[in-house]
């Protein structure tokens, strides 16, 4: 079965420090991978998505970047964190549910980032 | 531009009551409409989904109603329980032939069920 791992679960970082969040997927190959951010009391904002190694699409101009060095690895980074980068970051991958090609997004458990 | 609009933002229901969350979309190319349930500190998980060739889908206490002409769909939770207290997201996607696999999410509804 497919699983998605995301770490760390919580992170407190000072303003101006770098960031690296890692997400890995097991049990599938060539997945579509996504990074979402969820601010407190708000919806899911798509930050980046990737359809393959080295292929990154950015949805919103950010103080963040993403990389996909391996097929099942997706990394979210920042060179210098801002206070506004605080939030709940979720990694997800899109999988096929059934023979009718319905698909589902499977989410990791998330990383709670607090920039202080 | 918000591709999927969700209401209400928050909902308080008594135990045993019916919870109703509504969503509307604009893109008629969407053909897959899932609902996700998220508990605090966890990632969202698929609850139930519907395709536009049916008007209703029921799984246990959860029912999706779909109105293709109005471009609206809703989630009904019958006999709401305190354990249903969570944030619910509707979403929409163009599945068939899609290579990007993007889900467009609503802003979420925080449901609280009082005992």
mmCIF file with all atom_site columns, C-alpha atoms in Angstrom, chain A residues 34-39 42-49 59-62 64 76 84-91 107, chain B residues 2 89 102-107:
data_model
loop_
_atom_site.group_PDB
_atom_site.id
_atom_site.type_symbol
_atom_site.label_atom_id
_atom_site.label_alt_id
_atom_site.label_comp_id
_atom_site.label_asym_id
_atom_site.label_entity_id
_atom_site.label_seq_id
_atom_site.pdbx_PDB_ins_code
_atom_site.Cartn_x
_atom_site.Cartn_y
_atom_site.Cartn_z
_atom_site.occupancy
_atom_site.B_iso_or_equiv
_atom_site.pdbx_formal_charge
_atom_site.auth_seq_id
_atom_site.auth_comp_id
_atom_site.auth_asym_id
_atom_site.auth_atom_id
_atom_site.pdbx_PDB_model_num
ATOM 1  C CA . UNK A 1 34  ? 2.022   18.672 -3.947 1.00 0.00 ? 34  UNK A CA 1
ATOM 2  C CA . UNK A 1 35  ? 2.861   21.107 -1.168 1.00 0.00 ? 35  UNK A CA 1
ATOM 3  C CA . UNK A 1 36  ? -0.027  22.910 0.484  1.00 0.00 ? 36  UNK A CA 1
ATOM 4  C CA . UNK A 1 37  ? -0.067  25.484 3.248  1.00 0.00 ? 37  UNK A CA 1
ATOM 5  C CA . UNK A 1 38  ? -2.919  25.928 5.660  1.00 0.00 ? 38  UNK A CA 1
ATOM 6  C CA . UNK A 1 39  ? -3.012  29.106 7.725  1.00 0.00 ? 39  UNK A CA 1
ATOM 7  C CA . UNK A 1 42  ? -8.197  29.008 6.576  1.00 0.00 ? 42  UNK A CA 1
ATOM 8  C CA . UNK A 1 43  ? -8.287  26.706 3.620  1.00 0.00 ? 43  UNK A CA 1
ATOM 9  C CA . UNK A 1 44  ? -5.641  24.781 1.715  1.00 0.00 ? 44  UNK A CA 1
ATOM 10 C CA . UNK A 1 45  ? -3.380  26.909 -0.427 1.00 0.00 ? 45  UNK A CA 1
ATOM 11 C CA . UNK A 1 46  ? -1.505  25.051 -3.138 1.00 0.00 ? 46  UNK A CA 1
ATOM 12 C CA . UNK A 1 47  ? 2.133   26.175 -3.156 1.00 0.00 ? 47  UNK A CA 1
ATOM 13 C CA . UNK A 1 48  ? 3.910   23.818 -5.535 1.00 0.00 ? 48  UNK A CA 1
ATOM 14 C CA . UNK A 1 49  ? 3.231   20.713 -7.545 1.00 0.00 ? 49  UNK A CA 1
ATOM 15 C CA . UNK A 1 59  ? 1.193   28.380 -7.885 1.00 0.00 ? 59  UNK A CA 1
ATOM 16 C CA . UNK A 1 60  ? 1.808   31.486 -5.832 1.00 0.00 ? 60  UNK A CA 1
ATOM 17 C CA . UNK A 1 61  ? 4.897   33.740 -5.621 1.00 0.00 ? 61  UNK A CA 1
ATOM 18 C CA . UNK A 1 62  ? 6.409   32.906 -2.267 1.00 0.00 ? 62  UNK A CA 1
ATOM 19 C CA . UNK A 1 64  ? 9.589   29.417 -0.638 1.00 0.00 ? 64  UNK A CA 1
ATOM 20 C CA . UNK A 1 76  ? 10.077  22.500 0.495  1.00 0.00 ? 76  UNK A CA 1
ATOM 21 C CA . UNK A 1 84  ? 4.222   35.182 7.495  1.00 0.00 ? 84  UNK A CA 1
ATOM 22 C CA . UNK A 1 85  ? 5.606   31.755 6.613  1.00 0.00 ? 85  UNK A CA 1
ATOM 23 C CA . UNK A 1 86  ? 4.109   30.331 9.789  1.00 0.00 ? 86  UNK A CA 1
ATOM 24 C CA . UNK A 1 87  ? 1.443   27.749 9.116  1.00 0.00 ? 87  UNK A CA 1
ATOM 25 C CA . UNK A 1 88  ? 0.593   24.110 8.688  1.00 0.00 ? 88  UNK A CA 1
ATOM 26 C CA . UNK A 1 89  ? 2.376   22.598 5.701  1.00 0.00 ? 89  UNK A CA 1
ATOM 27 C CA . UNK A 1 90  ? 0.976   19.535 4.031  1.00 0.00 ? 90  UNK A CA 1
ATOM 28 C CA . UNK A 1 91  ? 2.527   17.271 1.454  1.00 0.00 ? 91  UNK A CA 1
ATOM 29 C CA . UNK A 1 107 ? -2.077  13.837 2.560  1.00 0.00 ? 107 UNK A CA 1
ATOM 30 C CA . UNK B 2 2   ? -11.728 30.835 -6.020 1.00 0.00 ? 2   UNK B CA 1
ATOM 31 C CA . UNK B 2 89  ? -13.361 20.631 2.696  1.00 0.00 ? 89  UNK B CA 1
ATOM 32 C CA . UNK B 2 102 ? -4.999  19.190 -9.335 1.00 0.00 ? 102 UNK B CA 1
ATOM 33 C CA . UNK B 2 103 ? -7.764  19.388 -6.781 1.00 0.00 ? 103 UNK B CA 1
ATOM 34 C CA . UNK B 2 104 ? -9.359  22.765 -6.202 1.00 0.00 ? 104 UNK B CA 1
ATOM 35 C CA . UNK B 2 105 ? -10.427 23.070 -2.574 1.00 0.00 ? 105 UNK B CA 1
ATOM 36 C CA . UNK B 2 106 ? -13.080 25.151 -0.879 1.00 0.00 ? 106 UNK B CA 1
ATOM 37 C CA . UNK B 2 107 ? -12.025 27.223 2.112  1.00 0.00 ? 107 UNK B CA 1
#
